[in-house]
Coordinates of C-alpha atoms in Angstrom, one line a residue:
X1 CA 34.3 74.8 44.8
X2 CA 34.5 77.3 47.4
X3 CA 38.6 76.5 47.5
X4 CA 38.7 77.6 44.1
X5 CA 36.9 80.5 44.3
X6 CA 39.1 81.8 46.9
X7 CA 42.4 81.0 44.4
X8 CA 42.0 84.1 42.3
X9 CA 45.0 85.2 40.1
X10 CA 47.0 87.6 41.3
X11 CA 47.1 89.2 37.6
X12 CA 46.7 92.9 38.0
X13 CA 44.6 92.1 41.3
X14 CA 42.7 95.4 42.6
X15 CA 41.3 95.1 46.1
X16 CA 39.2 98.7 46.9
X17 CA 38.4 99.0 50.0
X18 CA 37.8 100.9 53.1
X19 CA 39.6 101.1 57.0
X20 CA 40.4 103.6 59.2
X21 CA 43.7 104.9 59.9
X22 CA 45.8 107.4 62.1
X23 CA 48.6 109.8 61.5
X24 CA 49.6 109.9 65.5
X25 CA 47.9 107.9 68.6
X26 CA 45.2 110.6 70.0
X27 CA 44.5 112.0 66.4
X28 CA 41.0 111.6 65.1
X29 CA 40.2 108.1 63.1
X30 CA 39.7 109.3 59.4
X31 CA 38.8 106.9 56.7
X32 CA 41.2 106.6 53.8
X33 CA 40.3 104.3 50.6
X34 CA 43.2 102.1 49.5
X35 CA 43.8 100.1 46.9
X36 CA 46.2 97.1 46.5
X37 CA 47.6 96.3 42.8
X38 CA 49.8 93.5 42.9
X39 CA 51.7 92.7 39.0
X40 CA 51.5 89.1 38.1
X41 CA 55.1 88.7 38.2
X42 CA 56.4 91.0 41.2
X43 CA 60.1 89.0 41.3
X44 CA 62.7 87.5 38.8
X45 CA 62.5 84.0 38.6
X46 CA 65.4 82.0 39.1
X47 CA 64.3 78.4 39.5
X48 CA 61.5 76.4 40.7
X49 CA 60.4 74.2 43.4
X50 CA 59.6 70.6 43.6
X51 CA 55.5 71.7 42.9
X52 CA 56.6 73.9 40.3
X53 CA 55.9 77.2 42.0
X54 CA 58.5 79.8 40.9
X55 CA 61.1 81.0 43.4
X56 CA 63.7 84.1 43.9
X57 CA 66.5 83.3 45.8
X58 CA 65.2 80.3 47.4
X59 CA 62.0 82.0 47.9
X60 CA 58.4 81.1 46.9
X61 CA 57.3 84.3 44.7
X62 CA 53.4 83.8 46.1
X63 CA 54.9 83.7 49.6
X64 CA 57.2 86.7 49.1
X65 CA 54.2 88.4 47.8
X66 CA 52.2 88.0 50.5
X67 CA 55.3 89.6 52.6
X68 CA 55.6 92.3 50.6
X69 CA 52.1 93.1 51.9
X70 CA 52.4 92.4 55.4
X71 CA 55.9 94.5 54.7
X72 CA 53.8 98.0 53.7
X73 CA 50.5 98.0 55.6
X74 CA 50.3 99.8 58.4
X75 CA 47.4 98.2 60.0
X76 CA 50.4 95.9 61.5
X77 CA 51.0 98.9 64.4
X78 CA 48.8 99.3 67.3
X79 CA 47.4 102.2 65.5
X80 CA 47.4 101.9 62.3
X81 CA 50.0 104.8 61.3
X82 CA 53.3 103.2 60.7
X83 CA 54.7 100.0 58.6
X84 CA 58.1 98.3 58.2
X85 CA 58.1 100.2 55.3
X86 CA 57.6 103.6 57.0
X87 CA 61.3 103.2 58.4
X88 CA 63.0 101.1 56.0
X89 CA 62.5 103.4 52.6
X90 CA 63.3 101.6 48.8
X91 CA 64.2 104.5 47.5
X92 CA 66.7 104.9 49.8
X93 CA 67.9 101.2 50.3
X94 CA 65.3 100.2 52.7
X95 CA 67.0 102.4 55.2
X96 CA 65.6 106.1 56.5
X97 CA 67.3 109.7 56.1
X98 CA 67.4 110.7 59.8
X99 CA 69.1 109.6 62.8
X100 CA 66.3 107.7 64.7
X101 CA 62.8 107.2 63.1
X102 CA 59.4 108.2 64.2
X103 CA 57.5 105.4 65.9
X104 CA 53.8 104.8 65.9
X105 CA 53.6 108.0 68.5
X106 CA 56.0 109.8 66.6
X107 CA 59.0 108.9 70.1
X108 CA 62.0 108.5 68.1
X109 CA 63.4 105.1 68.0
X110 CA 66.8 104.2 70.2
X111 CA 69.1 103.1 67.0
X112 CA 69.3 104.5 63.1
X113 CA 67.6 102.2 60.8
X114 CA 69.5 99.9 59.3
X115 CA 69.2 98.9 55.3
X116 CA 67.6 95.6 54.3
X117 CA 69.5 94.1 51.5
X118 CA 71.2 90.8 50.8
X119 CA 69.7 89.5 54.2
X120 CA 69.4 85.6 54.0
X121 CA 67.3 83.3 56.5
X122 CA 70.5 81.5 57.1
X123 CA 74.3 82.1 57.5
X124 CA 76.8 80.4 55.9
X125 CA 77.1 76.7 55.6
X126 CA 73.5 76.3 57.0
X127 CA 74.0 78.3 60.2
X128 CA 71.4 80.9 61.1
X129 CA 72.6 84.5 60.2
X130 CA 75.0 86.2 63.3
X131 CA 74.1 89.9 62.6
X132 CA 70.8 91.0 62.4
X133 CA 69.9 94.1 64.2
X134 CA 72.9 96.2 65.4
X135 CA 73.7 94.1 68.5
X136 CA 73.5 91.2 67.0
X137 CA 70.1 90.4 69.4
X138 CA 68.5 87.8 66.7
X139 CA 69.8 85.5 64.4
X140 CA 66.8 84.0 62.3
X141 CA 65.1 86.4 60.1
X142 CA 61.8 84.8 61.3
X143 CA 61.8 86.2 64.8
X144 CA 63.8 89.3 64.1
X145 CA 61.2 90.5 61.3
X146 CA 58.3 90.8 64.0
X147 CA 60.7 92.0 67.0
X148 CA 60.3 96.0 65.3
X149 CA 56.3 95.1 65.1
X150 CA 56.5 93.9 69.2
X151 CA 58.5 97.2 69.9
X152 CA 56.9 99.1 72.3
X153 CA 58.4 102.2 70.2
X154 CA 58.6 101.2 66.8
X155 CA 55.0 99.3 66.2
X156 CA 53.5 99.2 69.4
X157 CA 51.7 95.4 68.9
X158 CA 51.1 94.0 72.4
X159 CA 52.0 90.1 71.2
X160 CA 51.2 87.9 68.7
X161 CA 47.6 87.1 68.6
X162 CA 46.6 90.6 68.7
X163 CA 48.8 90.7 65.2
X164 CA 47.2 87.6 63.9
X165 CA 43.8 88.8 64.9
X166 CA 44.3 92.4 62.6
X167 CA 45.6 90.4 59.7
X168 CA 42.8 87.8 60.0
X169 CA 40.0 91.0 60.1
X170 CA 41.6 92.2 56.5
X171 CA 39.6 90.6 53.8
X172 CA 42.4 91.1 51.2
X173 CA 44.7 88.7 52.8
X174 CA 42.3 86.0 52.9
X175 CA 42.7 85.2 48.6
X176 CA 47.0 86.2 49.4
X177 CA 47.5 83.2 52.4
X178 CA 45.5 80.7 49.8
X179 CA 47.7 81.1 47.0
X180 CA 51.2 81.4 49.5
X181 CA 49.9 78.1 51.3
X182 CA 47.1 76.6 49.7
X183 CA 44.9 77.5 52.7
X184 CA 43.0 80.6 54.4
X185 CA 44.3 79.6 57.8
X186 CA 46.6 82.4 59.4
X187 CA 48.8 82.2 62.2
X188 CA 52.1 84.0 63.4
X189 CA 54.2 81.5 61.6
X190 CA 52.9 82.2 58.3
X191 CA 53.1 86.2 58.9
X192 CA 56.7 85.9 60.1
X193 CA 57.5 83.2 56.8
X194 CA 55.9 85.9 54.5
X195 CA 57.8 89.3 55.8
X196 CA 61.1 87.3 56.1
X197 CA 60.5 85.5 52.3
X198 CA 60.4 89.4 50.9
X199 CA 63.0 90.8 53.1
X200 CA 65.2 88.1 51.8
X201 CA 64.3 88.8 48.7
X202 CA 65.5 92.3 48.4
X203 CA 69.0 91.7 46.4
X204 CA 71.7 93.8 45.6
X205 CA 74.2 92.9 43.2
X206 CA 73.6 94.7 40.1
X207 CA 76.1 97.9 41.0
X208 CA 78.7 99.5 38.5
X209 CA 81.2 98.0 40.9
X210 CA 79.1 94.5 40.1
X211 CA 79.8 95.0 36.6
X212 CA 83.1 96.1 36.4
X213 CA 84.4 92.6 38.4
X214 CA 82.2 91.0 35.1
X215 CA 84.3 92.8 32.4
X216 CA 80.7 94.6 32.0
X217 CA 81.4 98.3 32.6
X218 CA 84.7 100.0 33.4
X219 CA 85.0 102.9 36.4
X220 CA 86.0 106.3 35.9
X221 CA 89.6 107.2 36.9
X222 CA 88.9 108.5 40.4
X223 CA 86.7 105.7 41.0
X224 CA 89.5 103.4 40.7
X225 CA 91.8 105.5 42.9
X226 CA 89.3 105.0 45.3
X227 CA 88.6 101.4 45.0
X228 CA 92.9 101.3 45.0
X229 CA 93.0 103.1 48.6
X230 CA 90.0 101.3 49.9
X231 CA 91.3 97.6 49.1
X232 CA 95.1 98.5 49.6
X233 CA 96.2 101.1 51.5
X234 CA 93.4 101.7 53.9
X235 CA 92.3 98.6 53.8
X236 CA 88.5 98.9 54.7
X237 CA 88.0 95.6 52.7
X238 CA 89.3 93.9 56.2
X239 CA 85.8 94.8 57.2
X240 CA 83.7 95.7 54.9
X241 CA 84.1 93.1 52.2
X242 CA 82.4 94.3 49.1
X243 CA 82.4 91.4 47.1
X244 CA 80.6 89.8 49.9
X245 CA 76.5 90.7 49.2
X246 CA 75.7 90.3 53.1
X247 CA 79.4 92.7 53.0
X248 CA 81.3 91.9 55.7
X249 CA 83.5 89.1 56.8
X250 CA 82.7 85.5 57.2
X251 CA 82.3 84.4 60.7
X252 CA 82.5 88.0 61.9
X253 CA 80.5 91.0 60.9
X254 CA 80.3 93.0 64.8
X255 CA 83.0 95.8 65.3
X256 CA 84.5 98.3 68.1
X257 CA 85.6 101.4 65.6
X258 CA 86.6 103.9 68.2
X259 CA 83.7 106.0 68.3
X260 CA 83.7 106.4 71.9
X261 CA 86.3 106.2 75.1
X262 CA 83.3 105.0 77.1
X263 CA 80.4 103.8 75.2
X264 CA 76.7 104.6 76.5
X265 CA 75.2 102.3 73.9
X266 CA 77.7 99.0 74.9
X267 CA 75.8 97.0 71.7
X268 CA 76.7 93.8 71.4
X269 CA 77.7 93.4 75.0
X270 CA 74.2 94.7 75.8
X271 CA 73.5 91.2 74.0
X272 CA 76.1 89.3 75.3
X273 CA 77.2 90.4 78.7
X274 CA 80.7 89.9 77.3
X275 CA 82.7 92.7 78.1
X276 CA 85.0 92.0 75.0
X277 CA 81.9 92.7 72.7
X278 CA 82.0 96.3 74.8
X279 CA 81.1 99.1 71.9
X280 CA 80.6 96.6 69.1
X281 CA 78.1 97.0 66.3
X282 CA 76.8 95.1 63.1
X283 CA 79.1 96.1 59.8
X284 CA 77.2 97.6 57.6
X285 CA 76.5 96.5 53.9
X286 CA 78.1 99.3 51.6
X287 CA 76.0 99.0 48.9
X288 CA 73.5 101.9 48.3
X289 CA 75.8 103.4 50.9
X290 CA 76.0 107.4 49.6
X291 CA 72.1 107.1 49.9
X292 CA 71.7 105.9 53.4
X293 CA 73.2 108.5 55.5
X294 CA 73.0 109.2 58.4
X295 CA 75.8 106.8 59.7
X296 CA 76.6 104.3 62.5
X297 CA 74.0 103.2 65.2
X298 CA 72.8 106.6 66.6
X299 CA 73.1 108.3 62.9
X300 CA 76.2 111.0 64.6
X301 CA 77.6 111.3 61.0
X302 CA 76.0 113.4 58.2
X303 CA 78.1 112.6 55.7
X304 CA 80.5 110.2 54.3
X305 CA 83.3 113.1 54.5
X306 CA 82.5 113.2 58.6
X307 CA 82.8 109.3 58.6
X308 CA 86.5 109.5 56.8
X309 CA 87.8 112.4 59.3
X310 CA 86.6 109.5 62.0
X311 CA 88.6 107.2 60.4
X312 CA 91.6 109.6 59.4
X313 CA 91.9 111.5 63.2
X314 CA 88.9 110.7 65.5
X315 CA 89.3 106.6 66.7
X316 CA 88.6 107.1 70.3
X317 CA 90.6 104.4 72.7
X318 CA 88.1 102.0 74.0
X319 CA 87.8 99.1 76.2
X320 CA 87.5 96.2 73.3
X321 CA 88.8 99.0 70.0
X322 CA 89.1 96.6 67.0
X323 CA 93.0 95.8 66.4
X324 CA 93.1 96.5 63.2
X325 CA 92.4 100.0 64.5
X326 CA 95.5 100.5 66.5
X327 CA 99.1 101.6 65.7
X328 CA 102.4 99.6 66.8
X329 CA 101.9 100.6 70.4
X330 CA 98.6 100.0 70.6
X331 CA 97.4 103.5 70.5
X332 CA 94.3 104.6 68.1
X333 CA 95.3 104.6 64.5
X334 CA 95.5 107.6 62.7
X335 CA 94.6 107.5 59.1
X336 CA 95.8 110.9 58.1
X337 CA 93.7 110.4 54.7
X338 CA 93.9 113.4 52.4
X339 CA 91.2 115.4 51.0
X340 CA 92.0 114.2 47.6
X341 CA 92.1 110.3 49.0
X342 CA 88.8 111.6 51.1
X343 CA 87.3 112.7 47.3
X344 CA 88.2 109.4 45.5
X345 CA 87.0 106.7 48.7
X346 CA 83.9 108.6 48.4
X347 CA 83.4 108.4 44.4
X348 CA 84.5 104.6 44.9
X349 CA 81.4 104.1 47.4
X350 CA 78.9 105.9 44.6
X351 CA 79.9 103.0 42.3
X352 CA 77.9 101.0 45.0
X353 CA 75.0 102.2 44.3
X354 CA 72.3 99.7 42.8
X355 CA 69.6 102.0 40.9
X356 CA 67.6 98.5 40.1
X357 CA 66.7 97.6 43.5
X358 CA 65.7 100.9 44.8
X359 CA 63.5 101.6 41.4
X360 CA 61.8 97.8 41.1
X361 CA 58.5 97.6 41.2
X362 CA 58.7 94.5 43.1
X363 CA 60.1 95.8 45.6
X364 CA 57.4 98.9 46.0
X365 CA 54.7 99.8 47.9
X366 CA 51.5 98.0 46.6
X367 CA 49.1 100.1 48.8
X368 CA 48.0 103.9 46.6
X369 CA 45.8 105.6 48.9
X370 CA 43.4 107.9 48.2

């Protein structure tokens, strides 16, 4: 009986209730009232399971729900004053509009944030996924979704049973872990299943550029001068493969581009200790991509005009500088792209853009405080 009780619906839940939270560590505890509304159908169902619980993408909706949660409640910092959510921004492509973000003591963090979208738990054929995080430093969504929540920047938790002990001491997740596991018991495992089930939810393929491979929508005249210059004669594609959703290339995805003779940040090799992955970083995902500036790993690039001149005059020569990225004799390319070509790339890259994910519900904060 009890059991039952504790299996509420999820339809148009409110949960009221009352905790304390910070703005910065050393600022005076306020209370705040919050209150959680979850929708009875937060995702698009695609298929089922064997019990018959619906599932996006290979996810369980109920456990994806949960996530989404654990995904926007700051109580999961040492302070209760950021989230994930906090740094990766829907409106924006999960991704943040500065350089480095704030942590949970406002110290900025080390790397730009970078977007969550079309992230899987696995790679392809089955392997776990090569390129999460810019260096590459985890490759199952299940560890690297609480490594930002560990960071002694970004979240400040000291380990994992002090997280598990917070989310046990919240009474709404109590009725949430019942109906994503058919029990109240909460551990690490089923914290880290839940934020990576609605991280890998978060899809993108509903673009104009989507559309106009389906014979859907057609693109303007200079978007198609772009798209020409961007699969042809620049051929940027090499890279970053659009018609890809995780958007770069299979078996690859890290990259020297030049930014630096001499890199401070060595990325991958950082990871590594290969001196041939000297300088390389994850390739980004294009989509959303005029919304998620600044760009590369420390955010030096303002625009997507400043990341073409890189391209058209500024490869620097570097230890392990990405071949495609060199001339004849070996020296940095130069691009020498136009203003015009500059103009059409960047209306080509605006046809990217996938207004659905960044406005679904589903993908939106569920806390309103007050």
């Amino acid at each position: 009986m009890k059991a039952k009780i504790l299996i509420i619906s999820l339809v148009h839940v409110t949960i009221s209730l009352s905790f304390f939270a910070c703005s910065k560590m050393g600022d005076d505890l306020k209370t705040t009232t919050v209150s959680l509304s979850l929708p009875e159908i937060p995702y698009d169902y695609s298929s089922s399971n064997n019990s018959g619980s619906p599932v996006f993408n290979g996810v369980d909706n109920n456990i994806a729900t949960l996530g989404r949660v654990l995904f926007y409640d700051t109580r999961l910092s040492v302070n209760n004053s950021v989230s994930c959510g906090s740094c990766h921004k829907q409106s924006i492509a999960f991704s943040d509009n500065v350089a480095f973000s704030p942590g949970f003591q406002d110290r900025p963090t080390l790397r730009n944030t970078l977007p969550i979208q079309n992230i899987t738990n696995t790679g392809f054929f089955g392997f776990s996924n090569p390129s999460l995080f810019w260096d590459g430093r985890a490759d199952f969504l299940p560890s690297m979704v609480l490594m930002p929540v560990m960071n002694h920047v970004e979240m400040g938790m000291s380990d994992m049973n002090a997280i598990t002990e917070k989310v046990k001491n919240l009474e709404y997740y109590n009725a949430l872990f019942v109906k994503a596991y058919g029990s109240n018991e909460i551990n690490i495992q089923k914290i880290a299943d839940g934020l990576s089930a609605f991280v890998s939810s978060v899809s993108s393929a509903n673009t104009r550029f989507d559309r106009s491979r389906m014979g859907l929508t057609s693109l303007s005249t200079m978007e198609e001068q772009g798209k020409n210059l961007f699969f042809n004669k620049y051929n940027c594609n090499s890279c970053h493969q659009t018609e890809q959703l995780n958007g770069y290339e299979m078996g690859g995805g890290f990259v020297n581009i030049g930014l630096e003779s001499v890199y401070t940040d060595k990325g991958k090799q950082n990871v590594s200790n290969d001196p041939a992955d000297n300088g390389k970083f994850k390739i980004p995902n294009l989509r959303n991509i005029t919304l998620t500036g600044p760009y590369m790993h420390d955010g030096r690039f303002e625009t997507l005009e400043q990341v073409l001149n890189h391209y058209s005059q500024g490869i620097a020569a570097s230890q392990a500088l990405d071949p495609r990225l060199k001339d004849a004799t070996g020296q940095p390319l130069r691009m020498n792209i136009t203003d015009h070509e500059k103009t059409a790339i960047i209306a080509f890259l605006g046809s990217l853009t996938d207004y659905a994910m960044i406005t679904d519900p589903k993908f939106s904060n569920p806390f309103v405080v007050k």
